[in-house]
Amino acid sequence: MAPMPYYVSPEQMMKDRADYARKGIARGKSIVSVECEPGILIVAENPSETLHKISEIYDRIAFAAVGRYNEYENLRKAGVTYADITGYQFDRHDVTARGIANWYAQTLGTIFTDQLKPFEVEIVVAEVGATPADDQIYRITFDGSVTDEPGFVAFGGQADQVSAALKERYADNMSLSEAFAAALAALSAPGNGEYTAAQLEVAILERARDHRTFRRIRGARLEQLLSESRPAPAAEDAGDAEDSGSGAAPGSSGSGPASSSAGSSGPAAPSGSAGPADSDPPTGPAPGGSDRGSGLGGSPL
């Protein structure tokens, strides 16, 4: 007598697949996309120099993903092919972030329902417009759900904490430095500490550029943004100098030559000594490589 097969309800099967995919995505590192006056800034925690989480899809469209690298890299390549074929068959203006997001949603939805194992990925497709009001950011989840995210979006990893911190700091028409500082503070919200340039992958869809707007921010420019986003140490040094100056004040209240000479001596009470560590010129890896970098691997990023 053959054993009876186990029965699993469709609701339980979908729930198990969703839980499996969410756990895989949560193991990755968060990504933040922020609209700003120069364009759309995308910041990701990624120590790898070759396995990119942020890439170019088309002229004014970028792709960012969290999860299993080999899965979202296949989706990225397929999205580039879809965009190129659409632009060739029709017109380059017919390639939009909304069309690519819908195509990704259909693909991921089919994989989630038809295959035994769902993709452990979460995707954002962003398109920069001529004005900030024309910018578009779409978030596509593992089950094919697509949402329009005006202003900003945080996904992957501890997305809830990062999104809450980003919401407090976001404002319309921020400068590039302000948007980067807000994104960096949001990524640090779960207690990740301070980031270095080697731990970050940063790119922007630059509004003022013609044709291809995607460019990576790295090297000296990234170091400069990092230094601008950190609070200046001069406030603490100034407070120490003020305390030392106030300590010498009682001695100057006396009416004698000794007290007058102590009050007039400049070297004895410096007005402030800011540390030179943060004034060093920015350093970093030299810019290079293709905007559409790719690599090989399969671990969650």
mmCIF file of C-alpha atoms in Angstrom:
data_model
loop_
_atom_site.group_PDB
_atom_site.id
_atom_site.type_symbol
_atom_site.label_atom_id
_atom_site.label_comp_id
_atom_site.label_asym_id
_atom_site.label_seq_id
_atom_site.Cartn_x
_atom_site.Cartn_y
_atom_site.Cartn_z
ATOM 1 C CA MET A 1 0.000 0.000 0.000
ATOM 2 C CA ALA A 2 1.480 3.309 -1.104
ATOM 3 C CA PRO A 3 1.770 5.974 1.568
ATOM 4 C CA MET A 4 -0.666 8.849 1.314
ATOM 5 C CA PRO A 5 0.943 12.125 0.216
ATOM 6 C CA TYR A 6 1.087 14.959 2.686
ATOM 7 C CA TYR A 7 -1.445 17.698 2.140
ATOM 8 C CA VAL A 8 -0.484 21.344 2.553
ATOM 9 C CA SER A 9 -3.108 24.028 2.077
ATOM 10 C CA PRO A 10 -2.367 26.733 -0.515
ATOM 11 C CA GLU A 11 -2.522 29.393 2.216
ATOM 12 C CA GLN A 12 0.124 27.616 4.287
ATOM 13 C CA MET A 13 2.297 27.032 1.232
ATOM 14 C CA MET A 14 2.253 30.728 0.285
ATOM 15 C CA LYS A 15 2.937 31.733 3.888
ATOM 16 C CA ASP A 16 5.931 29.397 4.100
ATOM 17 C CA ARG A 17 7.338 30.752 0.834
ATOM 18 C CA ALA A 18 6.861 34.341 1.978
ATOM 19 C CA ASP A 19 8.555 33.685 5.334
ATOM 20 C CA TYR A 20 11.443 31.964 3.570
ATOM 21 C CA ALA A 21 11.970 34.909 1.218
ATOM 22 C CA ARG A 22 11.688 37.519 3.983
ATOM 23 C CA LYS A 23 14.338 35.795 6.080
ATOM 24 C CA GLY A 24 16.743 35.736 3.150
ATOM 25 C CA ILE A 25 16.180 39.422 2.400
ATOM 26 C CA ALA A 26 16.552 40.393 6.072
ATOM 27 C CA ARG A 27 20.056 38.892 6.099
ATOM 28 C CA GLY A 28 21.155 41.447 3.503
ATOM 29 C CA LYS A 29 22.211 45.042 4.085
ATOM 30 C CA SER A 30 19.777 47.907 3.724
ATOM 31 C CA ILE A 31 19.687 50.303 0.775
ATOM 32 C CA VAL A 32 18.357 53.861 0.792
ATOM 33 C CA SER A 33 17.114 55.840 -2.214
ATOM 34 C CA VAL A 34 16.450 59.552 -1.718
ATOM 35 C CA GLU A 35 15.163 62.234 -4.073
ATOM 36 C CA CYS A 36 17.165 65.464 -3.906
ATOM 37 C CA GLU A 37 17.615 68.616 -5.952
ATOM 38 C CA PRO A 38 20.477 67.212 -8.131
ATOM 39 C CA GLY A 39 18.607 63.943 -8.836
ATOM 40 C CA ILE A 40 18.050 60.597 -7.107
ATOM 41 C CA LEU A 41 20.725 59.422 -4.663
ATOM 42 C CA ILE A 42 21.124 55.714 -3.841
ATOM 43 C CA VAL A 43 23.296 54.622 -0.901
ATOM 44 C CA ALA A 44 23.992 51.006 0.057
ATOM 45 C CA GLU A 45 26.141 49.294 2.628
ATOM 46 C CA ASN A 46 28.375 47.124 0.458
ATOM 47 C CA PRO A 47 32.050 46.375 1.231
ATOM 48 C CA SER A 48 32.579 44.635 -2.125
ATOM 49 C CA GLU A 49 34.159 46.629 -4.959
ATOM 50 C CA THR A 50 32.996 44.257 -7.702
ATOM 51 C CA LEU A 51 29.646 42.776 -6.611
ATOM 52 C CA HIS A 52 27.468 45.819 -7.165
ATOM 53 C CA LYS A 53 24.041 46.268 -5.607
ATOM 54 C CA ILE A 54 23.370 49.457 -7.612
ATOM 55 C CA SER A 55 23.578 49.551 -11.405
ATOM 56 C CA GLU A 56 22.389 51.349 -14.498
ATOM 57 C CA ILE A 57 19.438 49.952 -16.433
ATOM 58 C CA TYR A 58 18.913 52.582 -19.123
ATOM 59 C CA ASP A 59 19.538 56.250 -19.884
ATOM 60 C CA ARG A 60 17.808 57.763 -16.847
ATOM 61 C CA ILE A 61 16.927 54.584 -14.947
ATOM 62 C CA ALA A 62 18.802 52.838 -12.119
ATOM 63 C CA PHE A 63 18.428 49.445 -10.451
ATOM 64 C CA ALA A 64 19.138 48.554 -6.809
ATOM 65 C CA ALA A 65 18.561 45.228 -5.088
ATOM 66 C CA VAL A 66 18.980 43.403 -1.788
ATOM 67 C CA GLY A 67 19.090 39.657 -1.208
ATOM 68 C CA ARG A 68 20.757 36.747 -2.964
ATOM 69 C CA TYR A 69 23.273 38.148 -5.423
ATOM 70 C CA ASN A 70 23.060 35.512 -8.153
ATOM 71 C CA GLU A 71 19.268 35.915 -8.307
ATOM 72 C CA TYR A 72 19.066 39.685 -8.543
ATOM 73 C CA GLU A 73 22.037 39.806 -10.912
ATOM 74 C CA ASN A 74 20.085 37.609 -13.334
ATOM 75 C CA LEU A 75 17.126 39.965 -12.941
ATOM 76 C CA ARG A 76 19.343 42.989 -13.587
ATOM 77 C CA LYS A 77 20.697 41.515 -16.818
ATOM 78 C CA ALA A 78 17.207 40.571 -17.943
ATOM 79 C CA GLY A 79 16.008 44.097 -17.197
ATOM 80 C CA VAL A 80 18.815 45.612 -19.267
ATOM 81 C CA THR A 81 17.907 43.314 -22.160
ATOM 82 C CA TYR A 82 14.217 44.193 -21.856
ATOM 83 C CA ALA A 83 14.990 47.924 -21.853
ATOM 84 C CA ASP A 84 17.375 47.694 -24.817
ATOM 85 C CA ILE A 85 14.924 45.683 -26.930
ATOM 86 C CA THR A 86 12.035 48.012 -26.074
ATOM 87 C CA GLY A 87 14.074 51.086 -26.963
ATOM 88 C CA TYR A 88 15.243 49.519 -30.223
ATOM 89 C CA GLN A 89 11.830 48.303 -31.371
ATOM 90 C CA PHE A 90 9.918 51.460 -30.428
ATOM 91 C CA ASP A 91 11.629 54.587 -29.084
ATOM 92 C CA ARG A 92 14.064 55.374 -26.298
ATOM 93 C CA HIS A 93 11.407 57.494 -24.578
ATOM 94 C CA ASP A 94 9.164 54.422 -24.369
ATOM 95 C CA VAL A 95 11.561 52.855 -21.854
ATOM 96 C CA THR A 96 10.307 53.979 -18.446
ATOM 97 C CA ALA A 97 10.829 52.949 -14.843
ATOM 98 C CA ARG A 98 7.139 52.104 -14.573
ATOM 99 C CA GLY A 99 7.341 49.707 -17.518
ATOM 100 C CA ILE A 100 10.453 48.001 -16.157
ATOM 101 C CA ALA A 101 8.931 47.795 -12.651
ATOM 102 C CA ASN A 102 5.793 46.160 -14.066
ATOM 103 C CA TRP A 103 7.921 43.676 -15.985
ATOM 104 C CA TYR A 104 9.875 42.807 -12.822
ATOM 105 C CA ALA A 105 6.615 42.465 -10.882
ATOM 106 C CA GLN A 106 5.228 39.986 -13.411
ATOM 107 C CA THR A 107 8.471 37.996 -13.441
ATOM 108 C CA LEU A 108 8.788 37.776 -9.651
ATOM 109 C CA GLY A 109 5.086 37.038 -9.226
ATOM 110 C CA THR A 110 5.315 34.113 -11.639
ATOM 111 C CA ILE A 111 8.394 32.741 -9.874
ATOM 112 C CA PHE A 112 6.737 33.078 -6.465
ATOM 113 C CA THR A 113 3.594 31.157 -7.439
ATOM 114 C CA ASP A 114 4.951 28.579 -9.895
ATOM 115 C CA GLN A 115 8.363 27.586 -8.564
ATOM 116 C CA LEU A 116 9.097 25.671 -5.378
ATOM 117 C CA LYS A 117 11.640 28.220 -4.136
ATOM 118 C CA PRO A 118 10.888 31.970 -4.405
ATOM 119 C CA PHE A 119 13.568 34.528 -5.202
ATOM 120 C CA GLU A 120 15.104 36.056 -2.068
ATOM 121 C CA VAL A 121 15.303 39.541 -3.568
ATOM 122 C CA GLU A 122 13.803 42.992 -3.205
ATOM 123 C CA ILE A 123 14.256 45.536 -5.991
ATOM 124 C CA VAL A 124 13.991 49.284 -6.515
ATOM 125 C CA VAL A 125 13.768 50.863 -9.969
ATOM 126 C CA ALA A 126 14.295 54.641 -10.042
ATOM 127 C CA GLU A 127 13.983 57.148 -12.882
ATOM 128 C CA VAL A 128 15.115 60.758 -12.689
ATOM 129 C CA GLY A 129 12.973 63.382 -14.388
ATOM 130 C CA ALA A 130 13.562 66.876 -15.699
ATOM 131 C CA THR A 131 12.251 68.253 -12.387
ATOM 132 C CA PRO A 132 11.984 66.689 -8.900
ATOM 133 C CA ALA A 133 8.226 66.365 -9.417
ATOM 134 C CA ASP A 134 8.884 64.014 -12.343
ATOM 135 C CA ASP A 135 11.101 61.593 -10.384
ATOM 136 C CA GLN A 136 9.832 58.031 -9.975
ATOM 137 C CA ILE A 137 10.850 55.332 -7.486
ATOM 138 C CA TYR A 138 9.238 51.880 -7.554
ATOM 139 C CA ARG A 139 9.751 49.077 -5.031
ATOM 140 C CA ILE A 140 9.180 45.480 -6.129
ATOM 141 C CA THR A 141 9.042 42.719 -3.514
ATOM 142 C CA PHE A 142 9.749 38.997 -3.802
ATOM 143 C CA ASP A 143 6.105 38.116 -4.520
ATOM 144 C CA GLY A 144 5.695 40.574 -7.379
ATOM 145 C CA SER A 145 4.026 43.386 -5.426
ATOM 146 C CA VAL A 146 4.977 46.830 -6.742
ATOM 147 C CA THR A 147 4.530 50.147 -4.931
ATOM 148 C CA ASP A 148 5.241 53.755 -5.849
ATOM 149 C CA GLU A 149 7.551 55.363 -3.279
ATOM 150 C CA PRO A 150 7.485 59.180 -3.490
ATOM 151 C CA GLY A 151 10.450 60.994 -1.978
ATOM 152 C CA PHE A 152 12.455 58.160 -0.482
ATOM 153 C CA VAL A 153 12.520 54.443 0.196
ATOM 154 C CA ALA A 154 14.521 52.098 2.440
ATOM 155 C CA PHE A 155 14.448 48.357 1.822
ATOM 156 C CA GLY A 156 16.287 45.193 2.769
ATOM 157 C CA GLY A 157 17.914 44.337 6.082
ATOM 158 C CA GLN A 158 16.334 46.271 8.968
ATOM 159 C CA ALA A 159 14.209 48.345 6.610
ATOM 160 C CA ASP A 160 11.631 49.437 9.215
ATOM 161 C CA GLN A 161 14.185 51.133 11.473
ATOM 162 C CA VAL A 162 16.058 52.662 8.551
ATOM 163 C CA SER A 163 12.850 53.967 6.975
ATOM 164 C CA ALA A 164 11.665 55.526 10.247
ATOM 165 C CA ALA A 165 14.989 57.320 10.717
ATOM 166 C CA LEU A 166 15.001 58.503 7.112
ATOM 167 C CA LYS A 167 11.454 59.860 7.396
ATOM 168 C CA GLU A 168 12.545 62.149 10.245
ATOM 169 C CA ARG A 169 15.405 63.616 8.208
ATOM 170 C CA TYR A 170 13.892 63.822 4.735
ATOM 171 C CA ALA A 171 12.916 67.180 3.227
ATOM 172 C CA ASP A 172 12.022 68.371 -0.247
ATOM 173 C CA ASN A 173 14.756 69.726 -2.543
ATOM 174 C CA MET A 174 17.682 68.730 -0.345
ATOM 175 C CA SER A 175 21.199 69.273 -1.616
ATOM 176 C CA LEU A 176 23.415 66.306 -2.396
ATOM 177 C CA SER A 177 25.298 66.709 0.892
ATOM 178 C CA GLU A 178 22.067 66.923 2.885
ATOM 179 C CA ALA A 179 20.577 63.883 1.158
ATOM 180 C CA PHE A 180 23.748 61.858 1.723
ATOM 181 C CA ALA A 181 23.867 62.855 5.403
ATOM 182 C CA ALA A 182 20.216 61.824 5.838
ATOM 183 C CA ALA A 183 20.807 58.491 4.088
ATOM 184 C CA LEU A 184 23.934 57.790 6.133
ATOM 185 C CA ALA A 185 22.202 58.618 9.416
ATOM 186 C CA ALA A 186 19.310 56.343 8.481
ATOM 187 C CA LEU A 187 21.608 53.435 7.634
ATOM 188 C CA SER A 188 23.355 53.924 10.992
ATOM 189 C CA ALA A 189 20.060 53.972 12.919
ATOM 190 C CA PRO A 190 20.009 50.209 13.744
ATOM 191 C CA GLY A 191 23.325 50.675 15.597
ATOM 192 C CA ASN A 192 25.749 49.947 12.763
ATOM 193 C CA GLY A 193 28.160 52.690 13.823
ATOM 194 C CA GLU A 194 30.004 55.023 11.474
ATOM 195 C CA TYR A 195 30.713 53.966 7.908
ATOM 196 C CA THR A 196 33.859 54.418 5.895
ATOM 197 C CA ALA A 197 34.110 54.926 2.154
ATOM 198 C CA ALA A 198 35.206 51.303 1.702
ATOM 199 C CA GLN A 199 31.939 50.086 3.260
ATOM 200 C CA LEU A 200 29.591 52.093 1.027
ATOM 201 C CA GLU A 201 28.346 51.926 -2.538
ATOM 202 C CA VAL A 202 26.936 55.264 -3.670
ATOM 203 C CA ALA A 203 25.437 56.310 -7.013
ATOM 204 C CA ILE A 204 23.271 59.114 -8.324
ATOM 205 C CA LEU A 205 20.974 59.703 -11.263
ATOM 206 C CA GLU A 206 22.151 63.232 -12.030
ATOM 207 C CA ARG A 207 19.347 65.417 -13.340
ATOM 208 C CA ALA A 208 21.559 67.900 -15.199
ATOM 209 C CA ARG A 209 23.241 65.249 -17.332
ATOM 210 C CA ASP A 210 22.078 64.542 -20.855
ATOM 211 C CA HIS A 211 21.392 61.026 -22.136
ATOM 212 C CA ARG A 212 23.020 58.705 -19.537
ATOM 213 C CA THR A 213 22.542 60.227 -16.093
ATOM 214 C CA PHE A 214 23.896 57.397 -13.921
ATOM 215 C CA ARG A 215 27.262 57.874 -12.258
ATOM 216 C CA ARG A 216 28.973 56.377 -9.253
ATOM 217 C CA ILE A 217 30.302 58.479 -6.383
ATOM 218 C CA ARG A 218 33.565 57.172 -4.972
ATOM 219 C CA GLY A 219 37.145 58.122 -4.201
ATOM 220 C CA ALA A 220 37.826 61.687 -3.100
ATOM 221 C CA ARG A 221 34.260 62.846 -3.755
ATOM 222 C CA LEU A 222 32.829 60.161 -1.472
ATOM 223 C CA GLU A 223 35.356 61.018 1.230
ATOM 224 C CA GLN A 224 34.313 64.653 0.960
ATOM 225 C CA LEU A 225 30.630 63.760 1.387
ATOM 226 C CA LEU A 226 31.505 61.610 4.404
ATOM 227 C CA SER A 227 33.440 64.458 6.045
ATOM 228 C CA GLU A 228 30.569 66.885 5.391
ATOM 229 C CA SER A 229 28.033 64.503 6.925
ATOM 230 C CA ARG A 230 29.950 64.148 10.203
ATOM 231 C CA PRO A 231 29.483 66.750 12.960
ATOM 232 C CA ALA A 232 32.376 69.190 13.259
ATOM 233 C CA PRO A 233 34.656 68.484 16.272
ATOM 234 C CA ALA A 234 35.336 72.200 16.794
ATOM 235 C CA ALA A 235 32.415 72.629 19.225
ATOM 236 C CA GLU A 236 33.906 70.277 21.810
ATOM 237 C CA ASP A 237 37.374 71.803 21.447
ATOM 238 C CA ALA A 238 35.941 75.286 21.841
ATOM 239 C CA GLY A 239 34.192 74.213 25.046
ATOM 240 C CA ASP A 240 37.461 72.868 26.482
ATOM 241 C CA ALA A 241 39.235 76.119 25.607
ATOM 242 C CA GLU A 242 36.486 78.156 27.274
ATOM 243 C CA ASP A 243 36.814 76.088 30.458
ATOM 244 C CA SER A 244 40.575 76.635 30.544
ATOM 245 C CA GLY A 245 40.107 80.381 29.987
ATOM 246 C CA SER A 246 37.561 80.669 32.769
ATOM 247 C CA GLY A 247 39.976 78.939 35.159
ATOM 248 C CA ALA A 248 42.493 81.761 34.748
ATOM 249 C CA ALA A 249 39.876 84.495 35.221
ATOM 250 C CA PRO A 250 39.953 84.602 39.084
ATOM 251 C CA GLY A 251 43.670 85.304 39.042
ATOM 252 C CA SER A 252 43.207 88.362 36.829
ATOM 253 C CA SER A 253 40.905 90.077 39.367
ATOM 254 C CA GLY A 254 43.835 90.995 41.625
ATOM 255 C CA SER A 255 45.319 94.558 41.599
ATOM 256 C CA GLY A 256 49.023 93.923 41.168
ATOM 257 C CA PRO A 257 51.625 93.672 38.430
ATOM 258 C CA ALA A 258 51.593 89.906 38.621
ATOM 259 C CA SER A 259 47.886 89.763 37.871
ATOM 260 C CA SER A 260 48.168 92.161 34.937
ATOM 261 C CA SER A 261 51.014 90.216 33.398
ATOM 262 C CA ALA A 262 49.049 86.972 33.737
ATOM 263 C CA GLY A 263 46.037 88.522 32.000
ATOM 264 C CA SER A 264 48.149 89.869 29.116
ATOM 265 C CA SER A 265 50.104 86.690 28.347
ATOM 266 C CA GLY A 266 48.732 85.255 25.064
ATOM 267 C CA PRO A 267 50.482 81.825 24.997
ATOM 268 C CA ALA A 268 49.222 80.876 28.450
ATOM 269 C CA ALA A 269 45.528 80.838 27.425
ATOM 270 C CA PRO A 270 44.962 79.753 23.797
ATOM 271 C CA SER A 271 41.571 80.648 22.354
ATOM 272 C CA GLY A 272 40.928 77.181 20.926
ATOM 273 C CA SER A 273 42.875 74.259 19.479
ATOM 274 C CA ALA A 274 41.011 72.345 16.822
ATOM 275 C CA GLY A 275 42.515 68.963 16.043
ATOM 276 C CA PRO A 276 44.080 68.717 12.532
ATOM 277 C CA ALA A 277 42.975 65.107 12.005
ATOM 278 C CA ASP A 278 39.790 66.016 10.119
ATOM 279 C CA SER A 279 41.509 68.677 7.993
ATOM 280 C CA ASP A 280 43.662 66.214 6.067
ATOM 281 C CA PRO A 281 42.968 66.014 2.321
ATOM 282 C CA PRO A 282 40.442 63.324 1.387
ATOM 283 C CA THR A 283 41.843 60.098 0.100
ATOM 284 C CA GLY A 284 40.300 57.048 -1.506
ATOM 285 C CA PRO A 285 40.487 54.628 -4.392
ATOM 286 C CA ALA A 286 40.857 56.218 -7.781
ATOM 287 C CA PRO A 287 37.636 56.311 -9.831
ATOM 288 C CA GLY A 288 37.443 53.726 -12.591
ATOM 289 C CA GLY A 289 35.552 50.809 -13.986
ATOM 290 C CA SER A 290 32.297 50.596 -15.846
ATOM 291 C CA ASP A 291 29.028 52.056 -14.628
ATOM 292 C CA ARG A 292 27.423 48.672 -15.251
ATOM 293 C CA GLY A 293 29.834 46.637 -13.142
ATOM 294 C CA SER A 294 29.023 43.000 -12.454
ATOM 295 C CA GLY A 295 30.625 40.043 -10.715
ATOM 296 C CA LEU A 296 30.101 36.479 -9.592
ATOM 297 C CA GLY A 297 28.744 35.277 -6.283
ATOM 298 C CA GLY A 298 25.708 33.982 -4.459
ATOM 299 C CA SER A 299 25.691 35.324 -0.879
ATOM 300 C CA PRO A 300 23.073 37.816 0.373
ATOM 301 C CA LEU A 301 24.176 41.415 -0.083
#
